[in-house]
Amino acid sequence: MTVAPYYIHRMIQAIHRDPEACAAFASDPAPYYARYGLDQRQIALLEDASVASMTELGVHPNLQMKYLRMRTPRPAAGESALPGPLDAYLDRLLEKRNG
Amino acid sequence: MGKLLGAICMPHVMFPPDGVEEAAERVFAGMMEIRRIVERLNPTLIVMAAGDHFNNFDLAVQIPIGVVVADEMTSLADAGLPSQVFPGHREFAEGFVRFASKHDFEIVQIEEVRPDHGIAFPKTVVDPAGHIPIVPVYLNAVIPVPPSPARCHRLGQVLKGYVEDCRPADEKVLVIGTGGLSHWLRVPGEGRIAEDFDSHVIAALIDGDSARIAALPSEEIIAASGNGGLEIISWLFAAAAAEGGFGRKVFYEPIPAWVTGMGAIELLHLSDPD
């Protein structure tokens, strides 16, 4: 099993932790690829983002999920819930807390 | 001695019902059944084992096992959940870490953490009012060298000893293990569900034979149930803590659209919880 060089994982982790960096990355990832020293092949695999490409590059599955979210512009996280997989159940799930 | 009420093992997320409305509703009904079970048990404390999804701990510092000792914690707003404040239990948590240190476990104490959906969703299911103190036990299944199934199982036995030997008689502890069951996430084979393996795990745990699953190497569990399937180390922790409890399957739904075998069990000591 291939494991990506740590600088690729480090890039994803660092951007994921920083809402401003997430927004900047979503709008133009090229400066980040340059800053972390990715080569053209690595960039192409990341940009493709398929499971096959990510597996070839060796990106950790959980960091793939972060990377995929980083590519999409979204509001800052804050304390309010962002849209997510539990949306359809929230009213019933939180009923007693809110009531 | 404190009282171990038993354990519940359950998923820590759901996905949109689009196209799988009936199965999704059965899973949600199962979640509400778990809510009623916990309401009836009326625990004074919940110990909840789960993995972090690289929201607090990632490859920068890889923590196999950690216990949250904080007085309270504010959850991350993720998976669609709002941020919530959960009361912790410092005295129980620090005491558990010290007790475990006498039983060959050096556990990372965590003061600052924003629990993600791995904790926040099941906590919301079982305690919608948010009043029951919680001690999260992080068993991080997704790091390159995760804690072994046997080690997590053994730690559950240590927790049982701590509650029964060191805790006050009026303390009623429920242990919850979250995650799983089989799922292949962002790896070749994504979408597979290993129904046979899931059934095997559920049957072993409700039959009181969690040690048989705990004896499997991590690599074997991952091969059989996917990279996400190793989240059953949290189930093994909970099952070991509830050893001797009466086991019952609450629900199992293999949902291809969710790429996951969704299951839950209870392992309860049947005496009157009050």
Tab-separated table of C-alpha atoms in Angstrom:
chain	number	residue	atom	x	y	z
A	1	MET	CA	0.000	0.000	0.000
A	2	THR	CA	1.389	3.390	-1.022
A	3	VAL	CA	1.520	6.126	1.617
A	4	ALA	CA	1.725	9.707	0.396
A	5	PRO	CA	4.719	11.792	1.451
A	6	TYR	CA	3.971	13.512	4.736
A	7	TYR	CA	4.151	16.977	3.163
A	8	ILE	CA	0.942	16.197	1.245
A	9	HIS	CA	-0.848	15.097	4.390
A	10	ARG	CA	0.594	18.084	6.226
A	11	MET	CA	-0.792	20.429	3.587
A	12	ILE	CA	-4.296	18.987	3.880
A	13	GLN	CA	-4.205	18.998	7.686
A	14	ALA	CA	-2.930	22.580	7.866
A	15	ILE	CA	-5.525	23.935	5.451
A	16	HIS	CA	-8.335	21.967	7.074
A	17	ARG	CA	-7.573	23.547	10.460
A	18	ASP	CA	-7.711	27.111	9.084
A	19	PRO	CA	-11.056	28.412	7.733
A	20	GLU	CA	-9.339	31.269	5.884
A	21	ALA	CA	-6.928	28.867	4.238
A	22	CYS	CA	-9.853	26.626	3.276
A	23	ALA	CA	-11.531	29.530	1.491
A	24	ALA	CA	-8.308	30.536	-0.245
A	25	PHE	CA	-7.569	26.961	-1.277
A	26	ALA	CA	-11.070	26.519	-2.710
A	27	SER	CA	-10.603	29.590	-4.838
A	28	ASP	CA	-7.007	28.877	-5.949
A	29	PRO	CA	-5.093	25.823	-4.752
A	30	ALA	CA	-1.976	26.470	-6.841
A	31	PRO	CA	-0.121	28.587	-4.242
A	32	TYR	CA	-0.609	25.835	-1.657
A	33	TYR	CA	0.641	23.144	-4.009
A	34	ALA	CA	3.733	25.281	-4.617
A	35	ARG	CA	4.277	26.086	-0.936
A	36	TYR	CA	4.224	22.403	0.040
A	37	GLY	CA	6.366	21.338	-2.915
A	38	LEU	CA	3.978	19.072	-4.808
A	39	ASP	CA	5.093	17.985	-8.275
A	40	GLN	CA	2.884	17.959	-11.371
A	41	ARG	CA	2.027	14.260	-11.093
A	42	GLN	CA	0.962	14.639	-7.464
A	43	ILE	CA	-1.152	17.687	-8.335
A	44	ALA	CA	-2.831	15.843	-11.197
A	45	LEU	CA	-3.734	12.926	-8.943
A	46	LEU	CA	-5.122	15.250	-6.277
A	47	GLU	CA	-7.115	17.244	-8.802
A	48	ASP	CA	-8.595	14.040	-10.230
A	49	ALA	CA	-9.675	13.126	-6.700
A	50	SER	CA	-11.008	9.670	-7.639
A	51	VAL	CA	-10.478	6.795	-5.231
A	52	ALA	CA	-8.057	5.272	-7.757
A	53	SER	CA	-5.983	8.447	-8.003
A	54	MET	CA	-5.962	9.017	-4.277
A	55	THR	CA	-4.993	5.412	-3.697
A	56	GLU	CA	-2.130	5.719	-6.180
A	57	LEU	CA	-0.950	8.836	-4.376
A	58	GLY	CA	-1.506	7.217	-0.991
A	59	VAL	CA	-3.639	9.892	0.640
A	60	HIS	CA	-5.138	8.751	3.937
A	61	PRO	CA	-8.896	8.082	3.480
A	62	ASN	CA	-9.944	10.527	6.200
A	63	LEU	CA	-7.711	13.221	4.731
A	64	GLN	CA	-9.250	12.513	1.328
A	65	MET	CA	-12.593	13.486	2.884
A	66	LYS	CA	-11.058	16.716	4.217
A	67	TYR	CA	-9.481	17.446	0.853
A	68	LEU	CA	-12.749	16.928	-1.015
A	69	ARG	CA	-14.522	19.353	1.324
A	70	MET	CA	-11.690	21.871	1.029
A	71	ARG	CA	-12.197	22.056	-2.721
A	72	THR	CA	-15.729	23.395	-2.307
A	73	PRO	CA	-16.289	26.965	-1.097
A	74	ARG	CA	-18.430	26.985	2.043
A	75	PRO	CA	-19.272	29.309	4.919
A	76	ALA	CA	-16.994	29.376	7.956
A	77	ALA	CA	-17.850	26.647	10.465
A	78	GLY	CA	-18.501	28.765	13.575
A	79	GLU	CA	-20.863	27.343	16.190
A	80	SER	CA	-23.850	26.826	13.900
A	81	ALA	CA	-24.416	23.577	12.129
A	82	LEU	CA	-23.320	23.469	8.528
A	83	PRO	CA	-25.309	21.266	6.176
A	84	GLY	CA	-24.442	17.637	6.754
A	85	PRO	CA	-25.640	14.053	6.467
A	86	LEU	CA	-27.803	14.280	9.588
A	87	ASP	CA	-29.905	17.212	8.352
A	88	ALA	CA	-32.982	15.112	7.586
A	89	TYR	CA	-33.168	13.834	11.170
A	90	LEU	CA	-32.173	16.872	13.200
A	91	ASP	CA	-35.629	18.158	14.124
A	92	ARG	CA	-36.625	14.840	15.637
A	93	LEU	CA	-33.171	14.154	17.052
A	94	LEU	CA	-32.971	17.467	18.903
A	95	GLU	CA	-36.622	17.544	19.902
A	96	LYS	CA	-36.124	17.114	23.632
A	97	ARG	CA	-33.105	19.416	23.808
A	98	ASN	CA	-35.002	22.236	22.127
A	99	GLY	CA	-38.334	21.514	23.739
B	1	MET	CA	-18.873	-0.399	44.433
B	2	GLY	CA	-20.336	1.432	41.457
B	3	LYS	CA	-22.837	-0.208	39.179
B	4	LEU	CA	-22.155	-1.047	35.547
B	5	LEU	CA	-25.544	-0.974	33.898
B	6	GLY	CA	-24.192	-2.556	30.727
B	7	ALA	CA	-23.292	-1.414	27.260
B	8	ILE	CA	-24.782	-0.237	24.021
B	9	CYS	CA	-22.944	-0.472	20.705
B	10	MET	CA	-24.263	1.734	17.929
B	11	PRO	CA	-23.382	3.726	14.790
B	12	HIS	CA	-22.209	7.299	15.129
B	13	VAL	CA	-23.766	8.820	12.034
B	14	MET	CA	-26.648	8.460	9.609
B	15	PHE	CA	-26.912	9.597	6.018
B	16	PRO	CA	-29.665	11.181	3.909
B	17	PRO	CA	-32.757	9.010	3.444
B	18	ASP	CA	-33.039	9.756	-0.297
B	19	GLY	CA	-33.797	6.510	-2.091
B	20	VAL	CA	-33.576	4.397	1.075
B	21	GLU	CA	-36.420	5.965	3.016
B	22	GLU	CA	-37.726	2.788	4.624
B	23	ALA	CA	-34.339	1.501	5.741
B	24	ALA	CA	-33.375	4.965	7.002
B	25	GLU	CA	-36.574	5.142	9.011
B	26	ARG	CA	-35.882	1.725	10.522
B	27	VAL	CA	-32.433	2.903	11.567
B	28	PHE	CA	-33.873	6.091	13.042
B	29	ALA	CA	-36.491	4.056	14.893
B	30	GLY	CA	-33.639	1.963	16.279
B	31	MET	CA	-31.925	5.117	17.462
B	32	MET	CA	-35.097	6.185	19.247
B	33	GLU	CA	-35.369	2.730	20.804
B	34	ILE	CA	-31.852	3.191	22.156
B	35	ARG	CA	-32.947	6.573	23.520
B	36	ARG	CA	-35.781	4.880	25.413
B	37	ILE	CA	-33.454	2.144	26.717
B	38	VAL	CA	-31.077	4.728	28.135
B	39	GLU	CA	-33.916	6.744	29.601
B	40	ARG	CA	-35.110	3.633	31.407
B	41	LEU	CA	-31.618	2.754	32.631
B	42	ASN	CA	-31.175	6.302	33.965
B	43	PRO	CA	-27.350	6.293	34.140
B	44	THR	CA	-25.527	8.880	36.227
B	45	LEU	CA	-22.520	8.703	33.893
B	46	ILE	CA	-21.815	7.618	30.331
B	47	VAL	CA	-18.422	6.326	29.217
B	48	MET	CA	-18.393	6.571	25.433
B	49	ALA	CA	-15.727	4.965	23.245
B	50	ALA	CA	-15.242	6.299	19.740
B	51	GLY	CA	-12.648	7.273	17.200
B	52	ASP	CA	-11.883	10.831	16.149
B	53	HIS	CA	-12.164	11.529	12.423
B	54	PHE	CA	-8.956	13.577	12.143
B	55	ASN	CA	-10.748	16.605	13.581
B	56	ASN	CA	-8.785	16.677	16.833
B	57	PHE	CA	-6.037	14.116	16.309
B	58	ASP	CA	-4.467	13.485	12.933
B	59	LEU	CA	-1.172	12.329	11.497
B	60	ALA	CA	0.688	15.198	13.181
B	61	VAL	CA	0.308	13.521	16.586
B	62	GLN	CA	-1.087	10.003	16.479
B	63	ILE	CA	-2.823	9.073	19.728
B	64	PRO	CA	-4.018	5.467	19.947
B	65	ILE	CA	-5.900	5.745	23.241
B	66	GLY	CA	-6.966	8.879	25.095
B	67	VAL	CA	-9.477	9.755	27.792
B	68	VAL	CA	-11.140	13.155	28.064
B	69	VAL	CA	-10.688	14.415	31.626
B	70	ALA	CA	-12.172	17.888	31.071
B	71	ASP	CA	-15.008	19.261	33.207
B	72	GLU	CA	-16.942	20.031	30.080
B	73	MET	CA	-16.414	19.921	26.340
B	74	THR	CA	-17.933	21.752	23.404
B	75	SER	CA	-18.593	19.585	20.415
B	76	LEU	CA	-17.602	20.439	16.894
B	77	ALA	CA	-20.441	21.478	14.605
B	78	ASP	CA	-20.034	18.720	12.032
B	79	ALA	CA	-22.151	16.210	10.075
B	80	GLY	CA	-25.021	18.691	10.330
B	81	LEU	CA	-25.080	18.724	14.135
B	82	PRO	CA	-25.009	22.005	16.034
B	83	SER	CA	-22.220	22.619	18.502
B	84	GLN	CA	-23.251	21.475	21.987
B	85	VAL	CA	-21.748	21.657	25.474
B	86	PHE	CA	-21.439	18.315	27.234
B	87	PRO	CA	-20.632	17.982	30.952
B	88	GLY	CA	-17.581	15.817	31.636
B	89	HIS	CA	-16.544	14.033	34.848
B	90	ARG	CA	-12.968	14.900	35.789
B	91	GLU	CA	-12.788	12.875	38.976
B	92	PHE	CA	-14.023	9.681	37.288
B	93	ALA	CA	-11.843	10.178	34.232
B	94	GLU	CA	-8.607	10.984	36.043
B	95	GLY	CA	-9.235	8.110	38.430
B	96	PHE	CA	-9.766	5.742	35.512
B	97	VAL	CA	-6.507	6.787	33.879
B	98	ARG	CA	-4.646	6.246	37.167
B	99	PHE	CA	-6.349	2.890	37.727
B	100	ALA	CA	-5.517	1.835	34.184
B	101	SER	CA	-1.868	2.794	34.733
B	102	LYS	CA	-1.732	0.006	37.335
B	103	HIS	CA	-3.007	-2.405	34.693
B	104	ASP	CA	-0.445	-1.838	31.928
B	105	PHE	CA	-2.175	1.081	30.187
B	106	GLU	CA	-0.523	4.476	29.843
B	107	ILE	CA	-3.413	6.560	28.546
B	108	VAL	CA	-3.197	10.072	27.110
B	109	GLN	CA	-5.253	12.509	29.185
B	110	ILE	CA	-7.132	15.002	27.037
B	111	GLU	CA	-8.095	18.379	28.455
B	112	GLU	CA	-8.984	20.168	25.234
B	113	VAL	CA	-11.025	18.538	22.529
B	114	ARG	CA	-13.961	19.354	20.283
B	115	PRO	CA	-15.724	16.005	19.975
B	116	ASP	CA	-16.939	15.396	16.437
B	117	HIS	CA	-19.963	13.385	15.332
B	118	GLY	CA	-18.323	10.190	16.585
B	119	ILE	CA	-19.245	11.327	20.095
B	120	ALA	CA	-21.788	14.086	19.493
B	121	PHE	CA	-24.320	12.087	17.473
B	122	PRO	CA	-24.642	9.107	19.836
B	123	LYS	CA	-24.591	11.480	22.835
B	124	THR	CA	-27.502	13.369	21.323
B	125	VAL	CA	-29.355	10.123	20.661
B	126	VAL	CA	-28.997	8.777	24.177
B	127	ASP	CA	-29.189	12.032	26.151
B	128	PRO	CA	-31.166	14.626	24.205
B	129	ALA	CA	-31.390	16.954	27.203
B	130	GLY	CA	-27.597	16.872	27.467
B	131	HIS	CA	-27.477	16.535	31.254
B	132	ILE	CA	-25.677	13.226	31.782
B	133	PRO	CA	-21.913	13.632	32.309
B	134	ILE	CA	-19.826	11.887	29.669
B	135	VAL	CA	-16.269	10.544	29.689
B	136	PRO	CA	-15.146	10.003	26.097
B	137	VAL	CA	-12.564	7.269	25.534
B	138	TYR	CA	-10.830	7.774	22.227
B	139	LEU	CA	-9.863	4.541	20.500
B	140	ASN	CA	-8.484	5.926	17.274
B	141	ALA	CA	-9.016	3.272	14.644
B	142	VAL	CA	-7.912	5.324	11.645
B	143	ILE	CA	-4.304	6.094	12.563
B	144	PRO	CA	-1.602	4.009	10.887
B	145	VAL	CA	-0.970	1.952	14.017
B	146	PRO	CA	-4.316	1.744	15.821
B	147	PRO	CA	-4.863	0.166	19.212
B	148	SER	CA	-5.362	-3.561	18.730
B	149	PRO	CA	-8.761	-5.210	19.185
B	150	ALA	CA	-7.339	-7.255	22.054
B	151	ARG	CA	-5.982	-4.145	23.756
B	152	CYS	CA	-9.305	-2.310	23.491
B	153	HIS	CA	-11.117	-5.350	24.825
B	154	ARG	CA	-8.716	-5.571	27.747
B	155	LEU	CA	-9.218	-1.870	28.490
B	156	GLY	CA	-12.954	-2.484	28.723
B	157	GLN	CA	-12.258	-5.131	31.365
B	158	VAL	CA	-10.082	-2.628	33.220
B	159	LEU	CA	-12.947	-0.109	33.147
B	160	LYS	CA	-15.267	-2.741	34.614
B	161	GLY	CA	-12.800	-3.316	37.439
B	162	TYR	CA	-12.481	0.410	38.061
B	163	VAL	CA	-16.233	0.937	38.328
B	164	GLU	CA	-16.829	-2.120	40.471
B	165	ASP	CA	-13.818	-1.704	42.771
B	166	CYS	CA	-13.299	2.026	43.080
B	167	ARG	CA	-16.506	3.930	42.445
B	168	PRO	CA	-19.280	4.954	44.849
B	169	ALA	CA	-22.346	2.757	45.180
B	170	ASP	CA	-24.721	5.370	43.873
B	171	GLU	CA	-22.848	5.723	40.571
B	172	LYS	CA	-24.581	4.006	37.627
B	173	VAL	CA	-22.370	3.766	34.561
B	174	LEU	CA	-23.451	2.979	31.026
B	175	VAL	CA	-20.750	2.207	28.462
B	176	ILE	CA	-21.363	3.027	24.812
B	177	GLY	CA	-19.186	1.934	21.910
B	178	THR	CA	-19.766	3.766	18.657
B	179	GLY	CA	-18.962	3.186	15.004
B	180	GLY	CA	-19.145	0.538	12.345
B	181	LEU	CA	-20.065	-1.866	11.192
B	182	SER	CA	-18.456	-2.815	7.876
B	183	HIS	CA	-17.581	-0.014	5.492
B	184	TRP	CA	-14.908	0.677	2.947
B	185	LEU	CA	-14.282	4.428	2.916
B	186	ARG	CA	-12.332	6.102	0.086
B	187	VAL	CA	-10.428	2.920	-0.745
B	188	PRO	CA	-10.830	0.364	-3.536
B	189	GLY	CA	-13.943	-1.642	-2.778
B	190	GLU	CA	-15.844	1.389	-1.476
B	191	GLY	CA	-19.524	0.487	-1.364
B	192	ARG	CA	-19.082	-3.084	-0.216
B	193	ILE	CA	-20.919	-4.206	2.897
B	194	ALA	CA	-19.810	-7.395	4.628
B	195	GLU	CA	-23.148	-8.626	5.961
B	196	ASP	CA	-21.744	-12.004	6.977
B	197	PHE	CA	-18.950	-10.447	8.999
B	198	ASP	CA	-21.322	-7.942	10.580
B	199	SER	CA	-23.654	-10.761	11.574
B	200	HIS	CA	-20.708	-12.716	12.962
B	201	VAL	CA	-19.656	-9.756	15.125
B	202	ILE	CA	-23.175	-9.083	16.372
B	203	ALA	CA	-23.767	-12.750	17.204
B	204	ALA	CA	-20.480	-13.110	19.059
B	205	LEU	CA	-21.025	-9.999	21.143
B	206	ILE	CA	-24.618	-10.711	22.144
B	207	ASP	CA	-23.616	-14.305	22.966
B	208	GLY	CA	-20.989	-13.038	25.391
B	209	ASP	CA	-18.092	-14.109	23.186
B	210	SER	CA	-16.520	-10.743	22.400
B	211	ALA	CA	-13.103	-12.233	23.211
B	212	ARG	CA	-13.341	-14.291	20.009
B	213	ILE	CA	-13.604	-11.135	17.904
B	214	ALA	CA	-11.007	-9.345	20.023
B	215	ALA	CA	-8.529	-12.108	19.213
B	216	LEU	CA	-8.572	-11.151	15.543
B	217	PRO	CA	-5.676	-9.006	14.298
B	218	SER	CA	-6.610	-5.533	13.050
B	219	GLU	CA	-5.474	-6.474	9.560
B	220	GLU	CA	-7.915	-9.380	9.460
B	221	ILE	CA	-10.834	-7.206	10.571
B	222	ILE	CA	-9.949	-4.576	7.955
B	223	ALA	CA	-9.694	-7.219	5.230
B	224	ALA	CA	-13.093	-8.629	6.193
B	225	SER	CA	-15.001	-5.423	6.897
B	226	GLY	CA	-13.162	-2.511	5.325
B	227	ASN	CA	-10.947	0.246	6.651
B	228	GLY	CA	-13.950	1.664	8.513
B	229	GLY	CA	-14.828	-1.714	9.962
B	230	LEU	CA	-12.059	-1.457	12.514
B	231	GLU	CA	-14.292	0.952	14.416
B	232	ILE	CA	-15.597	-2.186	16.145
B	233	ILE	CA	-12.693	-1.798	18.557
B	234	SER	CA	-15.036	0.607	20.368
B	235	TRP	CA	-17.709	-2.110	20.433
B	236	LEU	CA	-15.171	-4.560	21.863
B	237	PHE	CA	-14.250	-2.112	24.623
B	238	ALA	CA	-17.903	-1.667	25.533
B	239	ALA	CA	-18.687	-5.380	25.332
B	240	ALA	CA	-15.784	-6.278	27.600
B	241	ALA	CA	-16.917	-3.702	30.158
B	242	ALA	CA	-20.420	-5.212	30.090
B	243	GLU	CA	-19.235	-8.807	30.362
B	244	GLY	CA	-22.049	-10.987	31.685
B	245	GLY	CA	-24.766	-8.695	30.413
B	246	PHE	CA	-27.784	-9.985	28.502
B	247	GLY	CA	-27.253	-9.366	24.791
B	248	ARG	CA	-29.816	-8.360	22.193
B	249	LYS	CA	-29.645	-7.025	18.666
B	250	VAL	CA	-31.465	-3.703	18.459
B	251	PHE	CA	-31.249	-3.390	14.674
B	252	TYR	CA	-29.135	-4.204	11.648
B	253	GLU	CA	-29.564	-2.610	8.242
B	254	PRO	CA	-27.022	-3.010	5.453
B	255	ILE	CA	-27.569	0.144	3.404
B	256	PRO	CA	-25.555	0.209	0.162
B	257	ALA	CA	-26.362	3.878	-0.455
B	258	TRP	CA	-24.698	4.655	2.865
B	259	VAL	CA	-21.855	2.196	2.083
B	260	THR	CA	-22.222	0.898	5.636
B	261	GLY	CA	-23.647	-1.952	7.658
B	262	MET	CA	-25.635	-0.068	10.280
B	263	GLY	CA	-26.113	-2.026	13.480
B	264	ALA	CA	-26.724	-1.686	17.189
B	265	ILE	CA	-26.829	-4.040	20.158
B	266	GLU	CA	-27.459	-3.832	23.874
B	267	LEU	CA	-25.638	-5.810	26.557
B	268	LEU	CA	-27.437	-5.081	29.779
B	269	HIS	CA	-27.402	-6.293	33.339
B	270	LEU	CA	-31.048	-6.906	33.947
B	271	SER	CA	-31.491	-5.985	37.576
B	272	ASP	CA	-33.596	-2.931	38.329
B	273	PRO	CA	-31.446	0.052	37.321
B	274	ASP	CA	-32.918	2.144	40.126
